[in-house]
């Protein structure tokens, strides 16, 4: 078991850098990272051979500017403004990236293996629809979805990051639906670079450090070159939200059902169905030591509202000035689930939620190249990375029904729940048949995610130049092998049947077959009349109170399920770029090439952790989460492409590409691109692209044997008079792969202009409109939709539903629901990117650079095509990872001299809705529905954060220098984007959850 709570003594709050506000005022409202302001050619350290490379095109030609928008982040940008020791945190500040998976927001990705990684998401269309490259080549994925973890890229060798914000499948292949992020390494580094830093939050937690050594040298009279990089990084986990440190998560900001809302004959009474409170609201159906939600018998619900404190103390819950009744899951009565005032703080699940994982990683990279003849270079490179993360995925929330029949008789019969009688007493239990409790289980350790990853990548190849048609032609050929060894480990997970065994307790009768002391509390299965269900390892678990659970019982009911996976990637490719002829307007360039790729997955799960497979293909889960099944599969793909650039005169240049792709699983598909640039005058350049792009199904979507979960679904036939069964069905679900999936297809437009006015030297600006229409997108129906479709009479969905004969009761059937991914969703994403930069000299050797970038998202619509569902535009909603703020922006101002650099960054998102589909009203409201619920307040504030970075260079000796840097993220300790949630009351995707953080370090450059 793991329960690694790390807490550091707080440091004092100080007033830091008040002058930064003045600097920020100069750039407030101005966007950042203009794509034309820092191009590849502007990088001082980029070797000449890299100047011609333009991500988004395979054509290698001096001076060529692709029509696809390109954002370039130089090494200087990264060092001056990076908020952490991970480059992904900096890249994710670009407004073009939205909804990315990061360590801070992946806490609930408990069973899919993605917790703790940094995976990029362009346009919030999914991490699998952006292609991540290293030096223009693919990298093996770090999850079953094929997502590349940016942690595996050698951080200290990154010379620049190029972000293509448009479809690029015709140039680079599958997955480049929203664009490409290419990490370009400095392959000609000379000398030694040593970097080290440490960081801490101003609350005294989140301690972190990193260090790296990178170097390069030439040999053999300059014909050979070698580079290397080794790095290490550590971060302490933050496993709870201390109300003294971060009070924003303890204000009691919740949304819940409006008790005044009434539906008569299917029509609401004009009031909102849900109310959002700003302060002092809490849940009343859970408590750290257990909360009684209902009781049955001659005096039903007599015990509702009692909760259990230290050592089982029975405490009446103090309901506040307002409470919200809802129907119980069986459709009867009313259970108070929310309150304002009173004991609203009793539920502690929001405090026991992790903000950051414990993260340890190290990596090594090396590259060797040698010019075997003039214009011909061979090379080999390899990398190896290891990472282990441990995350608090939240408390072991649970519920139980404690049978208490006969507890008032003497002697105590075996059917009595011993802990219920011991804690509540016979008087309270008079006339009570059973007690239902819910708990946040403070006696149990939190659920943990303990993922380990080993990622390897090896490349051999050759590249060079030769004369063809009187012009330079460039070529390369390579072979690549990548492998990821994943151990997806969960900690402290409830074993379903063992938890039931340990919770159902009884006083052992005299002369029992197990030999237990008469009157001692034992597991019911070991002292009842049935000897076939005995489990001698069962230890009774008291769930009524704090400090009452037997550690041996905790060990019995909790376990650590895991699975091992091996992902392998084999790639070979060849590319040729040349200029075979010219037209009246100039040289015509052509690039051709081909690629073969094979992707494989295989996995294993210890038998004791696997769910039970039922005859109908569904599962009976052993664990509350993490019911893994082993699976394996593979596919290969063959591709060939042709791209050309044709000048047409009058400042017009055409760029077109086509790629033929053949998948072993899904067949043939063609992708293409048509683009053009037009520069009528030197000061402005227009650009447009139209492309067809694809995303092929990943290994998980094709081959997974099944991932299982347990929950409940609403009965679509339910009516208040109970004529059609209970309101909710408990269920176990199994999601399996679908080998018949086809590639997703996207049609994209990018239309924009770049302005570089001669009358304002140093200024550049651009605006680009983008539109992505995605068809046949792969998705799975949730269990609720499956049962809804069955209720509508669609037999294919009814075929996926059966009743579990073991867990069903005469009144509440237990459902087994099977789902698969299909190509059935269409998506539309639209928006406009704005970029600007202005650089001007100041004084003798100083410069001031203003940068700004912003994206106005217009649409992010997903349409399942299911009858009865209405597509919803999630743009303008700030309620979660799947939502997209209307505006995302980043601004910066940098002052730099040869020895000093200071940068102030302002970044944030606009205000918006809490839920995209909610209707805000206070009176005259339409009838609330599941698709369009009504709220009295559906507004969520925006965010604005300020960061500061200071760098001072110090001369060490001739040819060497040291650079000290100091970074403050969230300088003014602004709160996260707060949400009316019962757990973590913040949007963890776009927020800084940790508050003000400091980082100090040094860089040595030794030549």
PDB file of N, CA and C in Angstrom, residues 306-357:
ATOM      1  N   UNK A 306     -27.574  11.059  10.447  1.00  0.00           N
ATOM      2  CA  UNK A 306     -26.551  10.817  11.461  1.00  0.00           C
ATOM      3  C   UNK A 306     -25.227  10.519  10.773  1.00  0.00           C
ATOM      4  N   UNK A 307     -24.134  11.054  11.322  1.00  0.00           N
ATOM      5  CA  UNK A 307     -22.828  10.687  10.793  1.00  0.00           C
ATOM      6  C   UNK A 307     -21.912  10.329  11.950  1.00  0.00           C
ATOM      7  N   UNK A 308     -20.743   9.791  11.619  1.00  0.00           N
ATOM      8  CA  UNK A 308     -19.895   9.163  12.617  1.00  0.00           C
ATOM      9  C   UNK A 308     -18.549   9.871  12.676  1.00  0.00           C
ATOM     10  N   UNK A 309     -18.148  10.222  13.886  1.00  0.00           N
ATOM     11  CA  UNK A 309     -16.909  10.953  14.091  1.00  0.00           C
ATOM     12  C   UNK A 309     -15.824  10.070  14.677  1.00  0.00           C
ATOM     13  N   UNK A 310     -14.931  10.701  15.446  1.00  0.00           N
ATOM     14  CA  UNK A 310     -13.794   9.987  16.020  1.00  0.00           C
ATOM     15  C   UNK A 310     -14.269   8.848  16.914  1.00  0.00           C
ATOM     16  N   UNK A 311     -13.665   7.684  16.703  1.00  0.00           N
ATOM     17  CA  UNK A 311     -13.967   6.477  17.485  1.00  0.00           C
ATOM     18  C   UNK A 311     -15.441   6.082  17.410  1.00  0.00           C
ATOM     19  N   UNK A 312     -16.103   6.449  16.320  1.00  0.00           N
ATOM     20  CA  UNK A 312     -17.490   6.037  16.128  1.00  0.00           C
ATOM     21  C   UNK A 312     -18.519   6.916  16.788  1.00  0.00           C
ATOM     22  N   UNK A 313     -18.138   8.097  17.250  1.00  0.00           N
ATOM     23  CA  UNK A 313     -19.089   9.010  17.876  1.00  0.00           C
ATOM     24  C   UNK A 313     -20.238   9.306  16.913  1.00  0.00           C
ATOM     25  N   UNK A 314     -21.490   9.184  17.387  1.00  0.00           N
ATOM     26  CA  UNK A 314     -22.673   9.421  16.561  1.00  0.00           C
ATOM     27  C   UNK A 314     -23.074  10.885  16.687  1.00  0.00           C
ATOM     28  N   UNK A 315     -23.140  11.580  15.543  1.00  0.00           N
ATOM     29  CA  UNK A 315     -23.373  13.028  15.542  1.00  0.00           C
ATOM     30  C   UNK A 315     -24.528  13.335  14.598  1.00  0.00           C
ATOM     31  N   UNK A 316     -25.544  14.070  15.048  1.00  0.00           N
ATOM     32  CA  UNK A 316     -26.605  14.493  14.133  1.00  0.00           C
ATOM     33  C   UNK A 316     -26.079  15.587  13.201  1.00  0.00           C
ATOM     34  N   UNK A 317     -26.331  15.431  11.911  1.00  0.00           N
ATOM     35  CA  UNK A 317     -25.895  16.455  10.955  1.00  0.00           C
ATOM     36  C   UNK A 317     -26.765  17.697  11.108  1.00  0.00           C
ATOM     37  N   UNK A 318     -26.108  18.844  11.188  1.00  0.00           N
ATOM     38  CA  UNK A 318     -26.817  20.116  11.309  1.00  0.00           C
ATOM     39  C   UNK A 318     -27.056  20.686   9.914  1.00  0.00           C
ATOM     40  N   UNK A 319     -28.289  20.522   9.455  1.00  0.00           N
ATOM     41  CA  UNK A 319     -28.631  21.077   8.154  1.00  0.00           C
ATOM     42  C   UNK A 319     -28.732  22.591   8.263  1.00  0.00           C
ATOM     43  N   UNK A 320     -28.302  23.258   7.238  1.00  0.00           N
ATOM     44  CA  UNK A 320     -28.282  24.712   7.274  1.00  0.00           C
ATOM     45  C   UNK A 320     -29.615  25.324   6.888  1.00  0.00           C
ATOM     46  N   UNK A 321     -29.539  26.515   6.342  1.00  0.00           N
ATOM     47  CA  UNK A 321     -30.737  27.274   6.017  1.00  0.00           C
ATOM     48  C   UNK A 321     -31.425  26.777   4.758  1.00  0.00           C
ATOM     49  N   UNK A 322     -30.779  25.887   4.042  1.00  0.00           N
ATOM     50  CA  UNK A 322     -31.321  25.469   2.745  1.00  0.00           C
ATOM     51  C   UNK A 322     -30.859  24.048   2.486  1.00  0.00           C
ATOM     52  N   UNK A 323     -31.731  23.216   1.964  1.00  0.00           N
ATOM     53  CA  UNK A 323     -31.295  21.896   1.539  1.00  0.00           C
ATOM     54  C   UNK A 323     -32.047  21.498   0.286  1.00  0.00           C
ATOM     55  N   UNK A 324     -31.492  20.531  -0.427  1.00  0.00           N
ATOM     56  CA  UNK A 324     -31.992  20.178  -1.747  1.00  0.00           C
ATOM     57  C   UNK A 324     -32.380  18.708  -1.778  1.00  0.00           C
ATOM     58  N   UNK A 325     -33.674  18.395  -1.815  1.00  0.00           N
ATOM     59  CA  UNK A 325     -34.073  16.987  -1.852  1.00  0.00           C
ATOM     60  C   UNK A 325     -34.029  16.430  -3.276  1.00  0.00           C
ATOM     61  N   UNK A 326     -33.632  15.179  -3.400  1.00  0.00           N
ATOM     62  CA  UNK A 326     -33.700  14.456  -4.671  1.00  0.00           C
ATOM     63  C   UNK A 326     -34.179  13.049  -4.368  1.00  0.00           C
ATOM     64  N   UNK A 327     -34.671  12.371  -5.388  1.00  0.00           N
ATOM     65  CA  UNK A 327     -35.129  11.006  -5.200  1.00  0.00           C
ATOM     66  C   UNK A 327     -33.967  10.078  -4.923  1.00  0.00           C
ATOM     67  N   UNK A 328     -34.216   9.062  -4.077  1.00  0.00           N
ATOM     68  CA  UNK A 328     -33.238   8.007  -3.902  1.00  0.00           C
ATOM     69  C   UNK A 328     -33.121   7.198  -5.183  1.00  0.00           C
ATOM     70  N   UNK A 329     -32.077   6.361  -5.270  1.00  0.00           N
ATOM     71  CA  UNK A 329     -31.854   5.570  -6.476  1.00  0.00           C
ATOM     72  C   UNK A 329     -32.978   4.581  -6.742  1.00  0.00           C
ATOM     73  N   UNK A 330     -33.757   4.206  -5.688  1.00  0.00           N
ATOM     74  CA  UNK A 330     -34.873   3.296  -5.922  1.00  0.00           C
ATOM     75  C   UNK A 330     -36.177   4.028  -6.201  1.00  0.00           C
ATOM     76  N   UNK A 331     -36.081   5.346  -6.319  1.00  0.00           N
ATOM     77  CA  UNK A 331     -37.252   6.130  -6.691  1.00  0.00           C
ATOM     78  C   UNK A 331     -38.157   6.511  -5.548  1.00  0.00           C
ATOM     79  N   UNK A 332     -37.803   6.203  -4.307  1.00  0.00           N
ATOM     80  CA  UNK A 332     -38.659   6.521  -3.170  1.00  0.00           C
ATOM     81  C   UNK A 332     -38.020   7.572  -2.288  1.00  0.00           C
ATOM     82  N   UNK A 333     -38.873   8.273  -1.556  1.00  0.00           N
ATOM     83  CA  UNK A 333     -38.387   9.190  -0.527  1.00  0.00           C
ATOM     84  C   UNK A 333     -37.579  10.335  -1.090  1.00  0.00           C
ATOM     85  N   UNK A 334     -36.841  10.978  -0.193  1.00  0.00           N
ATOM     86  CA  UNK A 334     -35.984  12.084  -0.582  1.00  0.00           C
ATOM     87  C   UNK A 334     -34.778  12.100   0.329  1.00  0.00           C
ATOM     88  N   UNK A 335     -33.611  12.186  -0.238  1.00  0.00           N
ATOM     89  CA  UNK A 335     -32.382  12.238   0.551  1.00  0.00           C
ATOM     90  C   UNK A 335     -31.744  13.597   0.374  1.00  0.00           C
ATOM     91  N   UNK A 336     -31.405  14.254   1.472  1.00  0.00           N
ATOM     92  CA  UNK A 336     -30.760  15.556   1.387  1.00  0.00           C
ATOM     93  C   UNK A 336     -29.338  15.376   0.882  1.00  0.00           C
ATOM     94  N   UNK A 337     -28.996  16.007  -0.204  1.00  0.00           N
ATOM     95  CA  UNK A 337     -27.671  15.844  -0.794  1.00  0.00           C
ATOM     96  C   UNK A 337     -26.859  17.128  -0.776  1.00  0.00           C
ATOM     97  N   UNK A 338     -27.463  18.264  -0.554  1.00  0.00           N
ATOM     98  CA  UNK A 338     -26.744  19.524  -0.514  1.00  0.00           C
ATOM     99  C   UNK A 338     -27.339  20.387   0.585  1.00  0.00           C
ATOM    100  N   UNK A 339     -26.499  21.233   1.165  1.00  0.00           N
ATOM    101  CA  UNK A 339     -26.987  22.160   2.172  1.00  0.00           C
ATOM    102  C   UNK A 339     -26.137  23.419   2.146  1.00  0.00           C
ATOM    103  N   UNK A 340     -26.672  24.498   2.691  1.00  0.00           N
ATOM    104  CA  UNK A 340     -25.948  25.747   2.864  1.00  0.00           C
ATOM    105  C   UNK A 340     -25.907  26.054   4.347  1.00  0.00           C
ATOM    106  N   UNK A 341     -24.695  26.323   4.848  1.00  0.00           N
ATOM    107  CA  UNK A 341     -24.549  26.559   6.274  1.00  0.00           C
ATOM    108  C   UNK A 341     -24.543  25.251   7.049  1.00  0.00           C
ATOM    109  N   UNK A 342     -24.743  25.356   8.353  1.00  0.00           N
ATOM    110  CA  UNK A 342     -24.742  24.165   9.190  1.00  0.00           C
ATOM    111  C   UNK A 342     -23.414  23.435   9.108  1.00  0.00           C
ATOM    112  N   UNK A 343     -23.495  22.114   8.978  1.00  0.00           N
ATOM    113  CA  UNK A 343     -22.286  21.284   8.915  1.00  0.00           C
ATOM    114  C   UNK A 343     -21.817  21.066   7.470  1.00  0.00           C
ATOM    115  N   UNK A 344     -21.868  22.110   6.667  1.00  0.00           N
ATOM    116  CA  UNK A 344     -21.539  21.950   5.250  1.00  0.00           C
ATOM    117  C   UNK A 344     -20.097  21.521   5.044  1.00  0.00           C
ATOM    118  N   UNK A 345     -19.214  21.762   6.024  1.00  0.00           N
ATOM    119  CA  UNK A 345     -17.806  21.407   5.865  1.00  0.00           C
ATOM    120  C   UNK A 345     -17.510  19.933   6.172  1.00  0.00           C
ATOM    121  N   UNK A 346     -18.495  19.194   6.632  1.00  0.00           N
ATOM    122  CA  UNK A 346     -18.221  17.822   7.068  1.00  0.00           C
ATOM    123  C   UNK A 346     -17.626  16.981   5.952  1.00  0.00           C
ATOM    124  N   UNK A 347     -18.169  17.072   4.764  1.00  0.00           N
ATOM    125  CA  UNK A 347     -17.626  16.287   3.657  1.00  0.00           C
ATOM    126  C   UNK A 347     -16.235  16.797   3.311  1.00  0.00           C
ATOM    127  N   UNK A 348     -15.261  15.931   3.357  1.00  0.00           N
ATOM    128  CA  UNK A 348     -13.863  16.340   3.188  1.00  0.00           C
ATOM    129  C   UNK A 348     -13.236  15.862   1.887  1.00  0.00           C
ATOM    130  N   UNK A 349     -14.045  15.332   0.962  1.00  0.00           N
ATOM    131  CA  UNK A 349     -13.453  14.750  -0.245  1.00  0.00           C
ATOM    132  C   UNK A 349     -12.709  15.793  -1.073  1.00  0.00           C
ATOM    133  N   UNK A 350     -13.176  17.046  -1.031  1.00  0.00           N
ATOM    134  CA  UNK A 350     -12.491  18.084  -1.782  1.00  0.00           C
ATOM    135  C   UNK A 350     -11.134  18.436  -1.227  1.00  0.00           C
ATOM    136  N   UNK A 351     -10.941  18.246   0.075  1.00  0.00           N
ATOM    137  CA  UNK A 351      -9.646  18.547   0.678  1.00  0.00           C
ATOM    138  C   UNK A 351      -8.638  17.435   0.403  1.00  0.00           C
ATOM    139  N   UNK A 352      -9.121  16.216   0.233  1.00  0.00           N
ATOM    140  CA  UNK A 352      -8.214  15.084   0.068  1.00  0.00           C
ATOM    141  C   UNK A 352      -8.056  14.709  -1.408  1.00  0.00           C
ATOM    142  N   UNK A 353      -7.819  15.708  -2.224  1.00  0.00           N
ATOM    143  CA  UNK A 353      -7.608  15.526  -3.659  1.00  0.00           C
ATOM    144  C   UNK A 353      -6.220  16.045  -4.015  1.00  0.00           C
ATOM    145  N   UNK A 354      -5.519  15.310  -4.834  1.00  0.00           N
ATOM    146  CA  UNK A 354      -4.164  15.707  -5.185  1.00  0.00           C
ATOM    147  C   UNK A 354      -4.117  16.845  -6.186  1.00  0.00           C
ATOM    148  N   UNK A 355      -3.119  17.708  -6.039  1.00  0.00           N
ATOM    149  CA  UNK A 355      -2.896  18.810  -6.974  1.00  0.00           C
ATOM    150  C   UNK A 355      -1.730  18.540  -7.912  1.00  0.00           C
ATOM    151  N   UNK A 356      -0.771  17.746  -7.467  1.00  0.00           N
ATOM    152  CA  UNK A 356       0.404  17.465  -8.301  1.00  0.00           C
ATOM    153  C   UNK A 356       0.942  16.089  -7.932  1.00  0.00           C
ATOM    154  N   UNK A 357       1.448  15.352  -8.912  1.00  0.00           N
ATOM    155  CA  UNK A 357       1.990  14.031  -8.606  1.00  0.00           C
ATOM    156  C   UNK A 357       3.439  14.111  -8.138  1.00  0.00           C
TER     157      UNK A 357
END
